[in-house]
Coordinates of C-alpha atoms and ligand atoms in Angstrom, one line a residue:
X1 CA -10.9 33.6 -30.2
X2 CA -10.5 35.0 -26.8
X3 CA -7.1 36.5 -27.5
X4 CA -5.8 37.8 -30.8
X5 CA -3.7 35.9 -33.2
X6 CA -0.5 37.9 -33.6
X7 CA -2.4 41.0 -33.4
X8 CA -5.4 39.8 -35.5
X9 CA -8.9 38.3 -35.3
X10 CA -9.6 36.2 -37.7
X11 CA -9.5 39.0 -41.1
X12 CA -9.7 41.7 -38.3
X13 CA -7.0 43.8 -36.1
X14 CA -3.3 44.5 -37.1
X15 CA -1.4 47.2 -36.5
X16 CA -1.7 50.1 -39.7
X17 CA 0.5 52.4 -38.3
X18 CA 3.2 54.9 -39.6
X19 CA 6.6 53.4 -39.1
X20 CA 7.7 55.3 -35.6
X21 CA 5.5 54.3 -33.9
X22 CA 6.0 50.4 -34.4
X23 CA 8.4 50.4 -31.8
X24 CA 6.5 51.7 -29.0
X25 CA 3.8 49.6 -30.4
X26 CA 6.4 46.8 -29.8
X27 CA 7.7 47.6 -26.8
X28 CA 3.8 47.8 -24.8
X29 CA 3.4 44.8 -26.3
X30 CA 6.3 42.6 -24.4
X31 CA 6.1 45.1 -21.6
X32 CA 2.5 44.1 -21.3
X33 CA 2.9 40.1 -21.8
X34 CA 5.5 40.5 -18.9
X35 CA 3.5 42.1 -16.4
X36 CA 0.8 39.7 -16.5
X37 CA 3.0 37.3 -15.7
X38 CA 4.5 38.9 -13.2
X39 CA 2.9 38.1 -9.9
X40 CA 4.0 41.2 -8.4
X41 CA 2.1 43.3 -10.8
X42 CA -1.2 41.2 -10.9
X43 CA -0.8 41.7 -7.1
X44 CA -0.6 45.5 -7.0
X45 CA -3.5 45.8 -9.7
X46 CA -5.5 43.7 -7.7
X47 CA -5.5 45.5 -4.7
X48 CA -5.6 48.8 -6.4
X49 CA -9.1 47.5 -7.9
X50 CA -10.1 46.1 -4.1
X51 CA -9.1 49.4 -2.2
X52 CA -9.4 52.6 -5.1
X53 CA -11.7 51.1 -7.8
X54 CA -14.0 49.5 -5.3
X55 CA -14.1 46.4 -6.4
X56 CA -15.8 43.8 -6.8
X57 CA -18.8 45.3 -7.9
X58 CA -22.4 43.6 -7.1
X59 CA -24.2 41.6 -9.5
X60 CA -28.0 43.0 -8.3
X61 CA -31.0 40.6 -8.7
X62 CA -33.8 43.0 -10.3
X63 CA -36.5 41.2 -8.8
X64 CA -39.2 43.8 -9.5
X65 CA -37.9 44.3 -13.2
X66 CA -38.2 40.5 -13.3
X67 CA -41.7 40.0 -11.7
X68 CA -43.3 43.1 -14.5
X69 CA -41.5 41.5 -17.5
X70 CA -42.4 37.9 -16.3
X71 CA -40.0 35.8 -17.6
X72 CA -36.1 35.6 -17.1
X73 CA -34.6 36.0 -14.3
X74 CA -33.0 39.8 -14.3
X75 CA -29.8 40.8 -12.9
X76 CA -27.6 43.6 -13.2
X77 CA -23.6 43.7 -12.7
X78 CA -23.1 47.2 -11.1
X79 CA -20.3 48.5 -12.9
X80 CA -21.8 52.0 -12.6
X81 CA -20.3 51.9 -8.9
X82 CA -16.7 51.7 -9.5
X83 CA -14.7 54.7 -8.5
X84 CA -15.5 57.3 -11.5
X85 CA -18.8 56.2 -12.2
X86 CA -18.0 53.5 -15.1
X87 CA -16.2 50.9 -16.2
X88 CA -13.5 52.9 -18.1
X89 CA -11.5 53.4 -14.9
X90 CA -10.6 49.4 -14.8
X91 CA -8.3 49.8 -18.2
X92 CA -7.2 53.6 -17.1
X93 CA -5.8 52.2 -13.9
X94 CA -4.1 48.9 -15.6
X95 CA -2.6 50.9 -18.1
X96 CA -1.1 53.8 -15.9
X97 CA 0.4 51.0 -13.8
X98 CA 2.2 49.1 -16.5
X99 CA 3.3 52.7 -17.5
X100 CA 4.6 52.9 -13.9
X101 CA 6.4 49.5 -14.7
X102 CA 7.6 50.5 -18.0
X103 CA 9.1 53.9 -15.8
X104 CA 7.0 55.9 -18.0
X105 CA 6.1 59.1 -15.8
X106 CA 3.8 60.8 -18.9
X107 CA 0.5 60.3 -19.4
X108 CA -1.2 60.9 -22.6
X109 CA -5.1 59.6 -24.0
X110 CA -7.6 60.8 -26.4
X111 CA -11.2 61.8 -25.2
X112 CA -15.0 62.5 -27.1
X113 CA -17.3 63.0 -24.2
X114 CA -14.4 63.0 -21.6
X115 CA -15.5 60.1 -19.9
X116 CA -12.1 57.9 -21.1
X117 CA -10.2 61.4 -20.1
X118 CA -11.8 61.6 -16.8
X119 CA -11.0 57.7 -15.8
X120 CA -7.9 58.6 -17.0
X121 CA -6.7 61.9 -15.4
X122 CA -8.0 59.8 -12.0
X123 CA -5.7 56.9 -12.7
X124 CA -2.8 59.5 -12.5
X125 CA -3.7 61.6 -9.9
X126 CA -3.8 58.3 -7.8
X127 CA -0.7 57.0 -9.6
X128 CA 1.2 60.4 -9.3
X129 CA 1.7 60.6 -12.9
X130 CA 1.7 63.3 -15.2
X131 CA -1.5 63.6 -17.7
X132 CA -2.1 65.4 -20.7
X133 CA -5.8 64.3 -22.2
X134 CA -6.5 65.0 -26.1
X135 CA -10.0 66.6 -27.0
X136 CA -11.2 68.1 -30.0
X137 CA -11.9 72.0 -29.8
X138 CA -15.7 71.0 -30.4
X139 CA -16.4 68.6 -28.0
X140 CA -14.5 70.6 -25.0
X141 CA -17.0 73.2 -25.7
X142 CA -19.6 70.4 -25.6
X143 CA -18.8 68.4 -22.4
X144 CA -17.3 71.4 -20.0
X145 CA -18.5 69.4 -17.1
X146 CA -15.9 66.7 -17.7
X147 CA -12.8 69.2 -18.9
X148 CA -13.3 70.7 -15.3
X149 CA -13.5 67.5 -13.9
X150 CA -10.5 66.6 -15.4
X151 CA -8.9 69.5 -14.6
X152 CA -9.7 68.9 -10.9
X153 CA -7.7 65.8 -11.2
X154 CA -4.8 67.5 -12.3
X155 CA -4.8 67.1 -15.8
X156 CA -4.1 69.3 -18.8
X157 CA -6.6 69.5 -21.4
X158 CA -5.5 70.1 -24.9
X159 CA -8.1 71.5 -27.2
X160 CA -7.2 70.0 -31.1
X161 CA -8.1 72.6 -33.7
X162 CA -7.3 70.3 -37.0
X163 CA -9.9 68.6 -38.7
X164 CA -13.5 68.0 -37.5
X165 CA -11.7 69.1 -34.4
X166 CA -13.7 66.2 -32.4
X167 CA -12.3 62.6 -31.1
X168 CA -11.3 61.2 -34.6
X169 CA -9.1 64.5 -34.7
X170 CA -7.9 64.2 -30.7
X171 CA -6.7 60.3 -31.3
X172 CA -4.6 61.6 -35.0
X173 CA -3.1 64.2 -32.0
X174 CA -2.2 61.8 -29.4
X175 CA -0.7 59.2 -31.9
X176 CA 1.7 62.1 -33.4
X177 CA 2.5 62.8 -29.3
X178 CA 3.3 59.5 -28.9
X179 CA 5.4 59.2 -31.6
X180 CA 7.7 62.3 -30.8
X181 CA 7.6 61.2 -27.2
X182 CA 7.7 57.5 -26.9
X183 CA 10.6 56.6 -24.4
X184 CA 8.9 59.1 -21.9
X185 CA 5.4 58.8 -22.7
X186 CA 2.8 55.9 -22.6
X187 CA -0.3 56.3 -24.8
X188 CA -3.3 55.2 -23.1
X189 CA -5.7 54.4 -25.4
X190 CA -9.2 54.1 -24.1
X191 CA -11.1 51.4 -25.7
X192 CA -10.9 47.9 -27.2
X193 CA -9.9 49.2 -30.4
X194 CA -6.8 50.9 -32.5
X195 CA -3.7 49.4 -33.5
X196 CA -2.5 45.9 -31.9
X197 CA -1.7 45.5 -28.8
X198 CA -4.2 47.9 -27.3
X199 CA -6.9 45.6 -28.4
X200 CA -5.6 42.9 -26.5
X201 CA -4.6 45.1 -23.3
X202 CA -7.4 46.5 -23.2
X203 CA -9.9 43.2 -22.8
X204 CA -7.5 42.1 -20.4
X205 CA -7.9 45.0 -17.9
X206 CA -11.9 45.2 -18.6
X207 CA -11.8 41.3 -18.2
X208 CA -11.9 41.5 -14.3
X209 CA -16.1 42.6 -15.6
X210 CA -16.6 39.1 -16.2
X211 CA -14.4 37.1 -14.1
X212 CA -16.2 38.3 -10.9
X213 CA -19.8 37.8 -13.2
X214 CA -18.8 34.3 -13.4
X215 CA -17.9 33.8 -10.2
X216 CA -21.2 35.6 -8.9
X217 CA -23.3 33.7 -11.1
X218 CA -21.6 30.2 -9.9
X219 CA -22.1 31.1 -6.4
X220 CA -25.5 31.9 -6.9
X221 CA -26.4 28.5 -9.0
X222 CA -27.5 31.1 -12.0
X223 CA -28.8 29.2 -15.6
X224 CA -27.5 32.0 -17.4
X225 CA -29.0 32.6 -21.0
X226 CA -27.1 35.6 -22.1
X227 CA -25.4 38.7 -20.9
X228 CA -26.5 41.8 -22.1
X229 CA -23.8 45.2 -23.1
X230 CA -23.9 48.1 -24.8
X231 CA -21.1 48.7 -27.4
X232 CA -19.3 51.4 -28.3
X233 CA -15.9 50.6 -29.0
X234 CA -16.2 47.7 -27.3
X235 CA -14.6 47.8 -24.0
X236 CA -17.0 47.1 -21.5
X237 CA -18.8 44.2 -23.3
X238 CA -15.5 42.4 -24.4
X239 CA -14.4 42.5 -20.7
X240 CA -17.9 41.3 -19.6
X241 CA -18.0 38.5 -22.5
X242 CA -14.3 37.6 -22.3
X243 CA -14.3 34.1 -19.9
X244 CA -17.0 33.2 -22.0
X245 CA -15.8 33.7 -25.3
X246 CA -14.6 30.2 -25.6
X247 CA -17.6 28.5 -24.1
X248 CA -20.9 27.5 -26.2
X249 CA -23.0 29.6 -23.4
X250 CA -24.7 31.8 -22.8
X251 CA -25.4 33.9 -25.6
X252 CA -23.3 37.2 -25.9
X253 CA -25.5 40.3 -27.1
X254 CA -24.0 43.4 -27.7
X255 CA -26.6 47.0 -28.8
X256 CA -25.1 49.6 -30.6
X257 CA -26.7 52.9 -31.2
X258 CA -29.9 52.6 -33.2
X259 CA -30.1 56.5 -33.1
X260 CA -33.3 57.7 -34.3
X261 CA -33.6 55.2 -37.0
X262 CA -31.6 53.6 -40.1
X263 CA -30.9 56.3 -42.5
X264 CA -26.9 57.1 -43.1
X265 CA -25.7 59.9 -40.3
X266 CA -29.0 58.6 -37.9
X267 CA -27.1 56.2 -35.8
X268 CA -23.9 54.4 -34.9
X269 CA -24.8 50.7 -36.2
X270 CA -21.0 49.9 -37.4
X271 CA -22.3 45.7 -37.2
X272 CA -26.0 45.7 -38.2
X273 CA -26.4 49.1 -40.1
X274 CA -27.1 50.0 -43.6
X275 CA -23.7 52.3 -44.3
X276 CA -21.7 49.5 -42.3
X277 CA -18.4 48.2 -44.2
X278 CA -15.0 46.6 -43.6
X279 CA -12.4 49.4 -43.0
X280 CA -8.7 50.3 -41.9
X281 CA -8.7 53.4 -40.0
X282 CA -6.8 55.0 -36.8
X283 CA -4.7 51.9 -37.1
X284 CA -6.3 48.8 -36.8
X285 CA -9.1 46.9 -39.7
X286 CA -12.9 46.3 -38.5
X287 CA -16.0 47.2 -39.3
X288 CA -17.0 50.8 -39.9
X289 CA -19.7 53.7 -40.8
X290 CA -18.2 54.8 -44.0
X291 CA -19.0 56.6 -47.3
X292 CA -18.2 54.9 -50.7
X293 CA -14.8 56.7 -50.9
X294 CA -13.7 55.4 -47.5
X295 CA -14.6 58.5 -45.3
X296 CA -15.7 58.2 -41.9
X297 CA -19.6 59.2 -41.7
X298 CA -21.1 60.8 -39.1
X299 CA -22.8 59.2 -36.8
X300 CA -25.5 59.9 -34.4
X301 CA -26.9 58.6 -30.6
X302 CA -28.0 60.0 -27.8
X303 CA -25.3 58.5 -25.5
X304 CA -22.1 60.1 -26.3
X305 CA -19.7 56.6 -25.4
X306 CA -21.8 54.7 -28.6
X307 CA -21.6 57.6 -30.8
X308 CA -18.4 56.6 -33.0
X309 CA -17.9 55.1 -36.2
X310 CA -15.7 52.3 -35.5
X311 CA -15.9 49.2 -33.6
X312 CA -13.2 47.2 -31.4
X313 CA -11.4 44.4 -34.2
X314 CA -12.2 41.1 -31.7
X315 CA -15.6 42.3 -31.9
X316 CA -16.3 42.5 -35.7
X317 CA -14.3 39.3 -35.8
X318 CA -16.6 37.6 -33.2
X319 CA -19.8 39.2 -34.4
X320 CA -19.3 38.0 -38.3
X321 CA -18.4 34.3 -36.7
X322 CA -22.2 34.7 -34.6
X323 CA -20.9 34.0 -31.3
X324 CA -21.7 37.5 -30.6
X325 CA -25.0 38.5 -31.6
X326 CA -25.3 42.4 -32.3
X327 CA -28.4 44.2 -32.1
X328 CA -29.2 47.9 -31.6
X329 CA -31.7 49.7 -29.4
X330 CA -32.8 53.2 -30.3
X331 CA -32.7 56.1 -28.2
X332 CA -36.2 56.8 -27.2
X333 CA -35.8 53.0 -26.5
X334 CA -32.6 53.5 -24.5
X335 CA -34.5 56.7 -22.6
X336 CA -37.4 54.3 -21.4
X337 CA -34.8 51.8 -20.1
X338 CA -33.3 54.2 -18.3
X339 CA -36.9 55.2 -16.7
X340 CA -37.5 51.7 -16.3
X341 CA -34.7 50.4 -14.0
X342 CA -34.9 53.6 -12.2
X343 CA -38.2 53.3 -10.9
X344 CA -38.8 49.6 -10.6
X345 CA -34.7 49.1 -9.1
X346 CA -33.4 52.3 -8.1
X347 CA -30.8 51.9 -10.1
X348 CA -29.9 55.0 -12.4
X349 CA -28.6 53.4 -15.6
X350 CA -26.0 55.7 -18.0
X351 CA -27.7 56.2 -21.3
X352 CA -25.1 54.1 -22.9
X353 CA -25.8 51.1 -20.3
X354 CA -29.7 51.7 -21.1
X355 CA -29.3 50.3 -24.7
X356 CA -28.2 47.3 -23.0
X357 CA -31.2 47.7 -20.3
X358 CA -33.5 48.4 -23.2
X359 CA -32.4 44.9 -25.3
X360 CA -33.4 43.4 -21.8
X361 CA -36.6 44.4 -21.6
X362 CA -37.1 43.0 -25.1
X363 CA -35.4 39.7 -24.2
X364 CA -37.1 38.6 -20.8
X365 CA -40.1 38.1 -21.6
X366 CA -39.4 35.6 -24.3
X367 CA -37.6 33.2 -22.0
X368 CA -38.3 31.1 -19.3
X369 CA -38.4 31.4 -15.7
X370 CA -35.2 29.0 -14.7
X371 CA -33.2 31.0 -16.8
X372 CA -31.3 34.4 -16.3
X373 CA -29.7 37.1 -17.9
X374 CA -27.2 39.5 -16.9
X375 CA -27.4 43.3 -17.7
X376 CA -23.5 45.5 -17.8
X377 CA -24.4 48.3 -16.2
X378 CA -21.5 50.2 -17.7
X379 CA -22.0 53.5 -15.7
X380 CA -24.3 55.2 -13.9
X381 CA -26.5 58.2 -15.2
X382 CA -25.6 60.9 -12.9
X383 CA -23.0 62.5 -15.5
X384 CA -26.4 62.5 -18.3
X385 CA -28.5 64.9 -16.2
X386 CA -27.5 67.4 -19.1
X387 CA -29.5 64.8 -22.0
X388 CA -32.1 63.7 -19.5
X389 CA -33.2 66.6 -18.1
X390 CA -33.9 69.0 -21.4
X391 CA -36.1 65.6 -22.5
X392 CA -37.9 64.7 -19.4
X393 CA -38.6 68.3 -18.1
X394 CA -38.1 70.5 -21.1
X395 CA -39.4 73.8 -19.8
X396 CA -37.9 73.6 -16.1
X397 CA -34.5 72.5 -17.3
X398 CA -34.6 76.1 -19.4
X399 CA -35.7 78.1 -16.3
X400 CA -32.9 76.6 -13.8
X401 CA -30.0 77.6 -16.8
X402 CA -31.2 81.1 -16.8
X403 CA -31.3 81.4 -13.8
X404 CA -28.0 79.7 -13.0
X405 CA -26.8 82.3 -15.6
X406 CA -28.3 85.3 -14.0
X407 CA -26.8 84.0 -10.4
X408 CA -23.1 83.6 -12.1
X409 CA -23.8 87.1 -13.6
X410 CA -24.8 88.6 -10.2
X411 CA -21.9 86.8 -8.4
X412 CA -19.1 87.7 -11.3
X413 CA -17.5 90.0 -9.2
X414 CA -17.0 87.9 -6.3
X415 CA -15.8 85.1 -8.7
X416 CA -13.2 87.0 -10.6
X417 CA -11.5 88.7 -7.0
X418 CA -11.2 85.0 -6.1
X419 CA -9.4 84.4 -9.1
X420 CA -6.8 87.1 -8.5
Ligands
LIG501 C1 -17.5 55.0 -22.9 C2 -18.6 54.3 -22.3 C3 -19.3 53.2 -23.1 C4 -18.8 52.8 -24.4 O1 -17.6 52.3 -24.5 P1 -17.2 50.8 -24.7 O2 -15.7 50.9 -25.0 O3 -18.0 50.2 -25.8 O4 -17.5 50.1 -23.4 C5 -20.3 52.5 -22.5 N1 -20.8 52.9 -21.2 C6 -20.2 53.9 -20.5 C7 -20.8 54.3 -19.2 C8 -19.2 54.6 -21.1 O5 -18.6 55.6 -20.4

């Protein structure tokens, strides 16, 4: 199952959307079939990756993790060190340029944290496109960093007051834009999830993740056991798994968000938790966290990329079959991770990666030496210095905001003449 069946997997997938947007639906999906057959464009998208992206990205032997856990060999695919900081760019940058191809010159995606808006308002800037990124009202409030960010790249931000005015509420937004917009606008949905094809397209430009893993892993004469992602929607581990969907090995483990434990509204466990159930929503059927009247629940993690109540179709479809095998790691779990590789690797892990991390350090020690595993390292931490720092140095953290707020107060003069 390492495509989709007409837009399905297995009982999972489709395309549940209102009637105007079936066509644009339809038309991504032949433009997209096209394009990767179209030498040209692989070309182009390859050497986008190579020169802007910065790929390939290393596969890193953690040889100190390895020799303290004392079993498995330990490696980590830096994904963290693509332009941007994660994996996200890889899809924004594949779908801007088959925008390009389709001579779309508009922009739109959804964002929660504003890491899928930040990848994406980069993708434009590079591709000289025009970029309008969806948020809900309560999450720009939330994640300011990132609306600046995005800003700085030249995007508008458009705050969306309906609803829970967070990402369920942004997507709803960028679907009706779409829809009034489509022969001038491509949507560019940011996960492996929502309606067919984007499930699909999505894979494909996060496959690049594992095609270099396997290569790496050949050249190196690796026994590989399992590779190891976090999962949110779904997009970095599907890319990482996808050449080896097909195969019997190695295992594929994906974490979700254990939260802080298994109650309802304490995690975002959509394959192995308690309030977990088959769902169609935003478009597409999977597995969900919903209530007994089909509402969305709320969901809870430390890392703001787990922390949503739906999973990617292909996923749900490959997790009920067992070739992948889902597990969840909790945050305190996830924070020692994060300590871990830090300090043994010097390698600052993204607190979504460090569920992944954290599944490792449980897994090692139970398997041989001849055999290895391979970590995603879906981003790098720099961007969680706001969750890390308030739990690692509680008191200090407050000191340097009030005094950051007392410096912008004493400088608010200066600031607001610059302004004019
Ligand atoms: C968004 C994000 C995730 C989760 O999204 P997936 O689609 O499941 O990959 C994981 N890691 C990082 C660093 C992210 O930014």
């Amino acid at each position: 199952m390492s495509q989709s069946n007409n837009g399905f997997f297995n009982e999972f997938g489709g395309k549940y959307v209102a009637e105007v947007l079936r066509r644009p639906l339809d038309e991504l999906e032949v433009a997209f079939n096209e394009a990767m057959k179209d030498s040209a464009f692989l070309e182009e998208l390859s050497t986008i990756q190579r020169d802007y992206i910065g790929r390939e990205t290393p596969l890193l032997y953690a040889k100190t993790a390895t020799e303290i856990l004392g079993g498995a060999q330990i490696y980590i695919k830096l994904e963290g060190l693509a332009n941007t900081g994660a994996h996200k760019i890889n899809n924004a940058i594949g779908q801007c340029l088959l925008a390009k191809r389709m001579g779309k010159k508009r922009i739109i995606a959804e964002t929660g944290a504003g890491q899928h808006g930040v990848a994406t308002a980069a993708a434009c800037a590079k591709l000289g496109l025009d970029c309008t990124v969806y948020m809900g009202e309560v999450d720009v409030r939330r994640q300011q960093p990132n609306v600046s960010t995005m800003e700085l790249y030249g995007a508008k931000v458009k705050a969306v007051t309906s609803g829970s005015r967070t990402l369920k509420d942004a997507v709803n937004e960028a679907m009706r834009d779409w829809a009034a917009n489509p022969d001038t606008t491509h949507y560019c949905l940011g996960s492996a999830l929502g309606p067919a094809p984007f499930p699909d397209i999505v894979r494909e430009f996060q496959s690049v993740i594992g095609k270099e893993v396997k290569k790496q892993a050949a050249e190196r004469n690796l026994d590989v056991e399992a590779l190891i992602a976090c999962c949110g929607g779904g997009s970095n581990s599907i890319g990482f798994f996808s050449p080896f969907i097909d195969e019997k090995n190695p295992r594929l483990i994906a974490v979700e968000a254990g939260g802080i434990g298994p109650g309802v509204g304490e995690n975002a466990s959509r394959m192995t938790g308690n309030a977990s159930r088959d769902g169609i929503m935003q478009g597409y059927k999977s597995r969900f966290l919903l209530d007994e009247d089909g509402q969305a629940l709320p969901t809870r993690s430390i890392s703001a990329g787990l922390d949503y109540c739906g999973i990617g179709p292909q996923l749900a479809a490959l997790g009920r079959t067992g070739r992948i095998e889902f597990t969840s790691a909790l945050d305190s779990e996830a924070l020692d991770a994060m300590k871990f590789f830090a300090k043994n690797e010097g390698v600052l892990f993204a607190m979504e990666s460090s569920h992944a991390g954290a599944e490792a350090i449980k897994l090692a020690p139970k398997l041989p030496k001849d055999k290895a595993i391979i970590i995603n390292m879906s981003g790098r931490g720099d961007k969680d210095i706001f969750i890390t720092c308030p739990v690692f140095r509680p008191d200090e953290w407050k000191q340097f905001l009030v005094a950051e707020l007392e410096r912008l107060e004493a400088n608010k003069d200066i600031h607001d003449a610059k302004k004019m």
